[in-house]
CSV table of N, CA and C in Angstrom, one decimal:
chain,number,residue,atom,x,y,z
A,1,UNK,N,49.3,2.7,21.1
A,1,UNK,CA,49.0,4.0,20.5
A,1,UNK,C,49.1,5.1,21.5
A,2,UNK,N,49.9,6.1,21.3
A,2,UNK,CA,50.1,7.1,22.3
A,2,UNK,C,49.4,8.4,21.9
A,3,UNK,N,48.9,9.1,22.9
A,3,UNK,CA,48.2,10.4,22.7
A,3,UNK,C,49.2,11.5,22.5
A,4,UNK,N,50.2,11.6,23.4
A,4,UNK,CA,51.1,12.7,23.4
A,4,UNK,C,52.3,12.3,24.3
A,5,UNK,N,53.1,13.2,24.6
A,5,UNK,CA,54.2,12.9,25.5
A,5,UNK,C,53.7,12.5,26.9
A,6,UNK,N,54.4,11.6,27.6
A,6,UNK,CA,54.0,11.2,28.9
A,6,UNK,C,53.8,12.4,29.8
A,7,UNK,N,52.7,12.4,30.6
A,7,UNK,CA,52.5,13.4,31.5
A,7,UNK,C,51.8,14.6,31.0
A,8,UNK,N,51.7,14.7,29.7
A,8,UNK,CA,51.0,15.9,29.0
A,8,UNK,C,49.5,15.7,29.1
A,9,UNK,N,48.8,16.8,29.4
A,9,UNK,CA,47.4,16.7,29.4
A,9,UNK,C,46.8,16.4,28.1
A,10,UNK,N,45.7,15.6,28.1
A,10,UNK,CA,44.9,15.3,26.9
A,10,UNK,C,43.4,15.6,27.1
A,11,UNK,N,42.7,15.8,26.0
A,11,UNK,CA,41.3,16.2,26.1
A,11,UNK,C,40.5,14.9,25.9
A,12,UNK,N,39.2,15.0,26.3
A,12,UNK,CA,38.3,13.9,26.0
A,12,UNK,C,38.2,13.7,24.5
A,13,UNK,N,38.3,14.7,23.7
A,13,UNK,CA,38.3,14.5,22.2
A,13,UNK,C,39.5,13.7,21.8
A,14,UNK,N,40.6,14.0,22.4
A,14,UNK,CA,41.8,13.1,22.1
A,14,UNK,C,41.6,11.7,22.4
A,15,UNK,N,41.0,11.4,23.6
A,15,UNK,CA,40.7,10.0,24.0
A,15,UNK,C,39.7,9.4,23.0
A,16,UNK,N,38.7,10.1,22.6
A,16,UNK,CA,37.8,9.6,21.6
A,16,UNK,C,38.4,9.3,20.3
A,17,UNK,N,39.3,10.1,19.8
A,17,UNK,CA,40.0,9.9,18.5
A,17,UNK,C,40.9,8.7,18.6
A,18,UNK,N,41.6,8.5,19.7
A,18,UNK,CA,42.5,7.4,19.8
A,18,UNK,C,41.6,6.1,19.9
A,19,UNK,N,40.5,6.1,20.6
A,19,UNK,CA,39.7,5.0,20.7
A,19,UNK,C,39.1,4.6,19.4
A,20,UNK,N,38.7,5.5,18.6
A,20,UNK,CA,38.2,5.3,17.3
A,20,UNK,C,39.3,4.6,16.4
A,21,UNK,N,40.5,5.2,16.5
A,21,UNK,CA,41.6,4.7,15.7
A,21,UNK,C,41.9,3.2,16.1
A,22,UNK,N,41.9,2.9,17.4
A,22,UNK,CA,42.1,1.5,17.8
A,22,UNK,C,41.1,0.6,17.2
A,23,UNK,N,39.8,1.0,17.1
A,23,UNK,CA,38.8,0.2,16.5
A,23,UNK,C,39.0,0.0,15.1
A,24,UNK,N,39.3,1.0,14.3
A,24,UNK,CA,39.5,0.9,12.9
A,24,UNK,C,40.7,0.0,12.7
A,25,UNK,N,41.8,0.2,13.4
A,25,UNK,CA,43.0,-0.6,13.3
A,25,UNK,C,42.7,-2.1,13.5
A,26,UNK,N,41.9,-2.4,14.5
A,26,UNK,CA,41.6,-3.8,14.8
A,26,UNK,C,40.8,-4.5,13.7
A,27,UNK,N,39.7,-3.8,13.2
A,27,UNK,CA,38.9,-4.3,12.1
A,27,UNK,C,39.7,-4.5,10.8
A,28,UNK,N,40.6,-3.5,10.6
A,28,UNK,CA,41.4,-3.5,9.3
A,28,UNK,C,42.4,-4.7,9.4
A,29,UNK,N,42.9,-4.9,10.6
A,29,UNK,CA,43.9,-6.0,10.8
A,29,UNK,C,43.2,-7.4,10.6
A,30,UNK,N,41.9,-7.4,10.9
A,30,UNK,CA,41.1,-8.6,10.7
A,30,UNK,C,40.6,-8.8,9.3
A,31,UNK,N,41.0,-7.9,8.4
A,31,UNK,CA,40.7,-8.1,7.0
A,31,UNK,C,39.6,-7.2,6.4
A,32,UNK,N,39.0,-6.4,7.3
A,32,UNK,CA,37.9,-5.5,6.9
A,32,UNK,C,38.5,-4.3,6.1
A,33,UNK,N,38.0,-4.0,4.9
A,33,UNK,CA,38.5,-2.9,4.2
A,33,UNK,C,38.5,-1.6,5.1
A,34,UNK,N,39.4,-0.7,4.9
A,34,UNK,CA,39.6,0.5,5.7
A,34,UNK,C,38.3,1.3,5.8
A,35,UNK,N,37.7,1.5,4.6
A,35,UNK,CA,36.5,2.4,4.6
A,35,UNK,C,35.3,1.7,5.4
A,36,UNK,N,35.2,0.4,5.3
A,36,UNK,CA,34.2,-0.3,6.1
A,36,UNK,C,34.5,-0.3,7.6
A,37,UNK,N,35.8,-0.5,7.9
A,37,UNK,CA,36.3,-0.4,9.3
A,37,UNK,C,35.9,0.9,9.9
A,38,UNK,N,36.1,2.0,9.1
A,38,UNK,CA,35.8,3.4,9.6
A,38,UNK,C,34.3,3.5,9.8
A,39,UNK,N,33.5,3.0,8.9
A,39,UNK,CA,32.1,3.0,9.1
A,39,UNK,C,31.6,2.3,10.4
A,40,UNK,N,32.2,1.1,10.6
A,40,UNK,CA,31.9,0.3,11.8
A,40,UNK,C,32.2,1.2,13.0
A,41,UNK,N,33.4,1.8,13.0
A,41,UNK,CA,33.9,2.5,14.2
A,41,UNK,C,32.9,3.7,14.5
A,42,UNK,N,32.4,4.3,13.4
A,42,UNK,CA,31.5,5.4,13.5
A,42,UNK,C,30.0,5.1,13.8
A,43,UNK,N,29.8,3.8,13.9
A,43,UNK,CA,28.4,3.3,14.2
A,43,UNK,C,28.4,2.8,15.6
A,44,UNK,N,27.9,3.6,16.6
A,44,UNK,CA,28.0,3.2,18.0
A,44,UNK,C,27.3,1.9,18.4
A,45,UNK,N,26.4,1.5,17.6
A,45,UNK,CA,25.6,0.3,17.9
A,45,UNK,C,26.4,-1.0,17.6
A,46,UNK,N,27.5,-0.9,16.8
A,46,UNK,CA,28.3,-2.0,16.4
A,46,UNK,C,29.3,-2.3,17.6
A,47,UNK,N,29.1,-3.4,18.2
A,47,UNK,CA,30.0,-3.8,19.3
A,47,UNK,C,29.6,-3.4,20.7
A,48,UNK,N,28.4,-2.8,20.8
A,48,UNK,CA,27.9,-2.4,22.1
A,48,UNK,C,27.6,-3.6,23.0
A,49,UNK,N,27.9,-3.5,24.3
A,49,UNK,CA,27.6,-4.6,25.2
A,49,UNK,C,26.1,-4.8,25.4
A,50,UNK,N,25.7,-6.1,25.5
A,50,UNK,CA,24.2,-6.3,25.8
A,50,UNK,C,23.8,-5.6,27.1
A,51,UNK,N,22.6,-5.2,27.2
A,51,UNK,CA,22.0,-4.5,28.4
A,51,UNK,C,22.3,-5.4,29.7
A,52,UNK,N,22.2,-6.7,29.6
A,52,UNK,CA,22.4,-7.5,30.8
A,52,UNK,C,23.8,-7.3,31.3
A,53,UNK,N,24.8,-7.1,30.5
A,53,UNK,CA,26.2,-6.9,30.9
A,53,UNK,C,26.4,-5.5,31.4
A,54,UNK,N,25.8,-4.5,30.8
A,54,UNK,CA,26.0,-3.1,31.2
A,54,UNK,C,25.2,-2.8,32.5
A,55,UNK,N,24.3,-3.6,32.9
A,55,UNK,CA,23.6,-3.4,34.2
A,55,UNK,C,24.4,-3.8,35.4
A,56,UNK,N,25.6,-3.2,35.6
A,56,UNK,CA,26.5,-3.5,36.7
A,56,UNK,C,26.4,-2.4,37.7
A,57,UNK,N,26.9,-2.7,38.9
A,57,UNK,CA,26.9,-1.7,39.9
A,57,UNK,C,27.8,-0.5,39.5
A,58,UNK,N,27.5,0.6,40.1
A,58,UNK,CA,28.3,1.8,39.8
A,58,UNK,C,29.8,1.6,40.1
A,59,UNK,N,30.1,0.8,41.1
A,59,UNK,CA,31.5,0.6,41.5
A,59,UNK,C,31.7,-0.9,41.5
A,60,UNK,N,32.7,-1.4,40.9
A,60,UNK,CA,33.0,-2.8,40.8
A,60,UNK,C,33.8,-3.2,39.6
A,61,UNK,N,33.9,-4.5,39.4
A,61,UNK,CA,34.7,-5.0,38.3
A,61,UNK,C,33.9,-5.9,37.5
A,62,UNK,N,34.0,-5.8,36.2
A,62,UNK,CA,33.3,-6.6,35.2
A,62,UNK,C,34.4,-7.3,34.4
A,63,UNK,N,34.4,-8.6,34.2
A,63,UNK,CA,35.3,-9.3,33.4
A,63,UNK,C,34.6,-9.9,32.3
A,64,UNK,N,35.2,-9.7,31.1
A,64,UNK,CA,34.6,-10.3,29.9
A,64,UNK,C,35.5,-11.4,29.5
A,65,UNK,N,34.9,-12.6,29.3
A,65,UNK,CA,35.7,-13.8,28.9
A,65,UNK,C,35.1,-14.2,27.5
A,66,UNK,N,36.0,-14.8,26.7
A,66,UNK,CA,35.6,-15.3,25.5
A,66,UNK,C,36.7,-15.7,24.6
A,67,UNK,N,36.5,-16.5,23.6
A,67,UNK,CA,37.5,-17.0,22.7
A,67,UNK,C,38.1,-15.8,21.9
A,68,UNK,N,39.2,-16.0,21.3
A,68,UNK,CA,39.8,-15.1,20.4
A,68,UNK,C,38.8,-14.7,19.3
A,69,UNK,N,38.7,-13.4,19.0
A,69,UNK,CA,37.8,-12.9,18.0
A,69,UNK,C,36.4,-12.8,18.3
A,70,UNK,N,36.0,-12.9,19.6
A,70,UNK,CA,34.6,-12.9,19.9
A,70,UNK,C,34.1,-11.5,20.2
A,71,UNK,N,35.0,-10.5,20.2
A,71,UNK,CA,34.5,-9.1,20.3
A,71,UNK,C,34.8,-8.5,21.7
A,72,UNK,N,35.6,-9.1,22.5
A,72,UNK,CA,35.8,-8.5,23.8
A,72,UNK,C,36.5,-7.2,23.8
A,73,UNK,N,37.5,-7.0,22.9
A,73,UNK,CA,38.2,-5.7,22.8
A,73,UNK,C,37.3,-4.7,22.2
A,74,UNK,N,36.5,-5.1,21.3
A,74,UNK,CA,35.5,-4.1,20.7
A,74,UNK,C,34.5,-3.7,21.8
A,75,UNK,N,34.0,-4.6,22.5
A,75,UNK,CA,33.0,-4.3,23.6
A,75,UNK,C,33.6,-3.3,24.6
A,76,UNK,N,34.9,-3.6,25.0
A,76,UNK,CA,35.5,-2.7,26.0
A,76,UNK,C,35.8,-1.4,25.4
A,77,UNK,N,36.1,-1.3,24.1
A,77,UNK,CA,36.3,0.0,23.5
A,77,UNK,C,35.0,0.8,23.4
A,78,UNK,N,33.9,0.1,23.1
A,78,UNK,CA,32.6,0.8,23.2
A,78,UNK,C,32.3,1.3,24.6
A,79,UNK,N,32.6,0.5,25.6
A,79,UNK,CA,32.4,0.9,27.0
A,79,UNK,C,33.2,2.2,27.3
A,80,UNK,N,34.5,2.2,26.8
A,80,UNK,CA,35.4,3.3,27.0
A,80,UNK,C,34.8,4.6,26.3
A,81,UNK,N,34.2,4.4,25.2
A,81,UNK,CA,33.6,5.5,24.5
A,81,UNK,C,32.4,6.0,25.2
A,82,UNK,N,31.6,5.1,25.8
A,82,UNK,CA,30.5,5.5,26.7
A,82,UNK,C,31.0,6.3,27.9
A,83,UNK,N,32.1,5.8,28.5
A,83,UNK,CA,32.7,6.5,29.6
A,83,UNK,C,33.2,7.9,29.2
A,84,UNK,N,33.7,8.1,28.0
A,84,UNK,CA,34.1,9.4,27.5
A,84,UNK,C,32.9,10.3,27.4
A,85,UNK,N,31.8,9.8,26.8
A,85,UNK,CA,30.6,10.5,26.6
A,85,UNK,C,30.0,11.0,28.0
A,86,UNK,N,30.1,10.1,29.0
A,86,UNK,CA,29.6,10.5,30.3
A,86,UNK,C,30.5,11.6,30.9
A,87,UNK,N,31.8,11.5,30.7
A,87,UNK,CA,32.7,12.5,31.2
A,87,UNK,C,32.4,13.9,30.5
A,88,UNK,N,32.1,13.8,29.3
A,88,UNK,CA,31.7,15.1,28.5
A,88,UNK,C,30.5,15.7,29.1
A,89,UNK,N,29.5,14.8,29.5
A,89,UNK,CA,28.2,15.3,30.0
A,89,UNK,C,28.2,15.8,31.4
A,90,UNK,N,29.1,15.3,32.2
A,90,UNK,CA,29.1,15.6,33.6
A,90,UNK,C,30.4,15.8,34.2
A,91,UNK,N,30.6,16.9,34.9
A,91,UNK,CA,31.9,17.3,35.5
A,91,UNK,C,32.3,16.2,36.6
A,92,UNK,N,31.3,15.6,37.2
A,92,UNK,CA,31.7,14.6,38.3
A,92,UNK,C,31.7,13.2,37.8
A,93,UNK,N,31.5,13.0,36.5
A,93,UNK,CA,31.5,11.6,35.9
A,93,UNK,C,33.0,11.1,36.1
A,94,UNK,N,33.1,9.8,36.2
A,94,UNK,CA,34.4,9.2,36.3
A,94,UNK,C,35.4,9.6,35.1
A,95,UNK,N,36.6,9.7,35.4
A,95,UNK,CA,37.6,9.9,34.4
A,95,UNK,C,37.8,8.7,33.6
A,96,UNK,N,37.6,8.7,32.3
A,96,UNK,CA,37.8,7.5,31.4
A,96,UNK,C,39.2,7.2,31.2
A,97,UNK,N,39.6,5.9,31.4
A,97,UNK,CA,41.0,5.5,31.2
A,97,UNK,C,40.9,4.2,30.5
A,98,UNK,N,41.7,4.0,29.4
A,98,UNK,CA,41.8,2.8,28.7
A,98,UNK,C,43.3,2.4,28.7
A,99,UNK,N,43.6,1.2,29.2
A,99,UNK,CA,44.9,0.6,29.2
A,99,UNK,C,45.0,-0.7,28.6
A,100,UNK,N,46.1,-1.0,27.9
A,100,UNK,CA,46.3,-2.3,27.4
A,100,UNK,C,47.3,-3.0,28.2
A,101,UNK,N,46.9,-4.2,28.8
A,101,UNK,CA,47.7,-4.9,29.8
A,101,UNK,C,49.2,-5.1,29.3
A,102,UNK,N,49.4,-5.5,28.1
A,102,UNK,CA,50.7,-5.9,27.6
A,102,UNK,C,51.7,-4.7,27.7
A,103,UNK,N,51.2,-3.5,27.8
A,103,UNK,CA,52.1,-2.3,27.8
A,103,UNK,C,52.3,-1.8,29.2
A,104,UNK,N,51.7,-2.3,30.2
A,104,UNK,CA,51.8,-1.8,31.6
A,104,UNK,C,53.1,-2.5,32.2
A,105,UNK,N,54.0,-1.6,32.6
A,105,UNK,CA,55.2,-2.1,33.2
A,105,UNK,C,55.3,-1.8,34.7
A,106,UNK,N,54.2,-1.4,35.3
A,106,UNK,CA,54.1,-1.0,36.7
A,106,UNK,C,52.9,-1.6,37.3
A,107,UNK,N,52.6,-1.3,38.5
A,107,UNK,CA,51.3,-1.8,39.2
A,107,UNK,C,50.2,-1.1,38.4
A,108,UNK,N,49.1,-1.9,38.2
A,108,UNK,CA,48.0,-1.4,37.4
A,108,UNK,C,47.4,-0.2,38.0
A,109,UNK,N,47.3,-0.1,39.3
A,109,UNK,CA,46.7,1.1,39.9
A,109,UNK,C,47.6,2.3,39.6
A,110,UNK,N,48.9,2.2,39.7
A,110,UNK,CA,49.8,3.3,39.4
A,110,UNK,C,49.6,3.7,37.9
A,111,UNK,N,49.5,2.8,37.0
A,111,UNK,CA,49.4,3.1,35.6
A,111,UNK,C,48.0,3.8,35.4
A,112,UNK,N,47.0,3.3,36.0
A,112,UNK,CA,45.6,3.9,35.8
A,112,UNK,C,45.6,5.3,36.4
A,113,UNK,N,46.2,5.5,37.5
A,113,UNK,CA,46.3,6.8,38.2
A,113,UNK,C,47.0,7.8,37.3
A,114,UNK,N,48.2,7.4,36.8
A,114,UNK,CA,49.0,8.2,36.0
A,114,UNK,C,48.2,8.6,34.7
A,115,UNK,N,47.5,7.7,34.1
A,115,UNK,CA,46.8,7.9,32.9
A,115,UNK,C,45.6,8.9,33.2
A,116,UNK,N,44.9,8.7,34.3
A,116,UNK,CA,43.8,9.5,34.7
A,116,UNK,C,44.2,11.0,34.9
A,117,UNK,N,45.4,11.2,35.5
A,117,UNK,CA,45.9,12.5,35.8
A,117,UNK,C,46.1,13.3,34.5
A,118,UNK,N,46.2,12.7,33.4
A,118,UNK,CA,46.4,13.4,32.1
A,118,UNK,C,45.1,14.0,31.7
A,119,UNK,N,44.0,13.5,32.3
A,119,UNK,CA,42.6,14.0,31.9
A,119,UNK,C,42.0,14.8,33.0
A,120,UNK,N,42.2,14.4,34.2
A,120,UNK,CA,41.6,15.1,35.4
A,120,UNK,C,42.3,14.7,36.6
A,121,UNK,N,41.7,15.0,37.8
A,121,UNK,CA,42.3,14.7,39.1
A,121,UNK,C,41.6,13.5,39.7
A,122,UNK,N,42.3,12.4,39.7
A,122,UNK,CA,41.7,11.2,40.3
A,122,UNK,C,41.5,11.2,41.8
A,123,UNK,N,42.0,12.2,42.4
A,123,UNK,CA,41.7,12.4,43.9
A,123,UNK,C,40.4,13.1,44.1
A,124,UNK,N,39.9,13.7,43.0
A,124,UNK,CA,38.6,14.4,43.1
A,124,UNK,C,37.4,13.6,42.5
A,125,UNK,N,37.8,12.7,41.5
A,125,UNK,CA,36.7,12.0,40.8
A,125,UNK,C,37.1,10.5,40.7
A,126,UNK,N,36.1,9.7,40.5
A,126,UNK,CA,36.4,8.3,40.3
A,126,UNK,C,37.1,8.1,38.9
A,127,UNK,N,37.5,6.9,38.7
A,127,UNK,CA,38.1,6.5,37.4
A,127,UNK,C,37.4,5.3,36.8
A,128,UNK,N,37.0,5.4,35.6
A,128,UNK,CA,36.3,4.3,34.9
A,128,UNK,C,37.4,3.7,34.0
A,129,UNK,N,38.0,2.6,34.5
A,129,UNK,CA,39.1,1.9,33.9
A,129,UNK,C,38.7,0.8,33.0
A,130,UNK,N,39.1,0.8,31.8
A,130,UNK,CA,39.0,-0.4,30.9
A,130,UNK,C,40.4,-0.9,30.7
A,131,UNK,N,40.6,-2.2,31.1
A,131,UNK,CA,41.9,-2.8,31.0
A,131,UNK,C,41.7,-4.0,30.0
A,132,UNK,N,42.3,-3.8,28.9
A,132,UNK,CA,42.2,-4.7,27.8
A,132,UNK,C,43.4,-5.6,27.6
A,133,UNK,N,43.1,-6.8,27.0
A,133,UNK,CA,44.2,-7.7,26.6
A,133,UNK,C,44.9,-8.4,27.7
A,134,UNK,N,44.2,-8.7,28.8
A,134,UNK,CA,44.8,-9.5,29.9
A,134,UNK,C,45.3,-10.8,29.5
A,135,UNK,N,44.7,-11.4,28.4
A,135,UNK,CA,45.1,-12.7,27.9
A,135,UNK,C,46.3,-12.7,26.9
A,136,UNK,N,46.8,-11.5,26.6
A,136,UNK,CA,47.9,-11.4,25.6
A,136,UNK,C,49.2,-11.3,26.4
A,137,UNK,N,50.3,-11.8,25.8
A,137,UNK,CA,51.6,-11.7,26.4
A,137,UNK,C,52.1,-10.3,26.5
A,138,UNK,N,52.9,-10.1,27.6
A,138,UNK,CA,53.4,-8.7,27.8
A,138,UNK,C,54.2,-8.7,29.1
A,139,UNK,N,54.6,-7.5,29.5
A,139,UNK,CA,55.4,-7.5,30.8
A,139,UNK,C,54.7,-8.1,32.0
A,140,UNK,N,53.4,-7.8,32.1
A,140,UNK,CA,52.7,-8.4,33.3
A,140,UNK,C,52.7,-9.9,33.3
A,141,UNK,N,52.4,-10.5,32.1
A,141,UNK,CA,52.5,-11.9,32.0
A,141,UNK,C,53.9,-12.5,32.2
A,142,UNK,N,54.9,-11.8,31.7
A,142,UNK,CA,56.2,-12.3,31.8
A,142,UNK,C,56.6,-12.3,33.3
A,143,UNK,N,56.3,-11.2,34.0
A,143,UNK,CA,56.7,-11.2,35.5
A,143,UNK,C,55.9,-12.3,36.2
A,144,UNK,N,54.7,-12.5,35.9
A,144,UNK,CA,53.9,-13.5,36.6
A,144,UNK,C,54.5,-14.9,36.3
A,145,UNK,N,54.8,-15.2,35.0
A,145,UNK,CA,55.3,-16.5,34.6
A,145,UNK,C,56.6,-16.7,35.3
A,146,UNK,N,57.5,-15.7,35.4
A,146,UNK,CA,58.8,-15.8,36.0
A,146,UNK,C,58.7,-16.1,37.5
A,147,UNK,N,57.8,-15.4,38.1
A,147,UNK,CA,57.6,-15.6,39.6
A,147,UNK,C,57.0,-17.0,39.9
A,148,UNK,N,56.2,-17.5,39.0
A,148,UNK,CA,55.6,-18.8,39.3
A,148,UNK,C,56.4,-20.0,38.8
A,149,UNK,N,57.5,-19.8,38.1
A,149,UNK,CA,58.3,-20.9,37.6
A,149,UNK,C,59.2,-21.4,38.7
């Protein structure tokens, strides 16, 4: 799902709208009626990470593991929405970035930096990166599989 032309600036409202649309799309694809999927997306408590998981250091990496359909993507989407809310509240809050691994065709850091520049200046602020779908096939997996074969 694309916000606008590559390199074009986007607002935090744009990021929020796209995040909501991804959530509605996922629930609807799982068989939830569209109106109910929209209600779920608009209820911030649905899919929020447990407090034990969100109590992570300010800087670092958190990896969510689980079987298909356990809510990993939903939880990361909710985290992204919290990152957007933090960026709205504070000028120095990290720039929220959401990437889907299967669509990244370059180094992850380069993709995250490019995405962050559409919202703010990553040389002046940290980036809160959500990287989703590492377990799904795509260019990154194809390159890895080819190199390991």
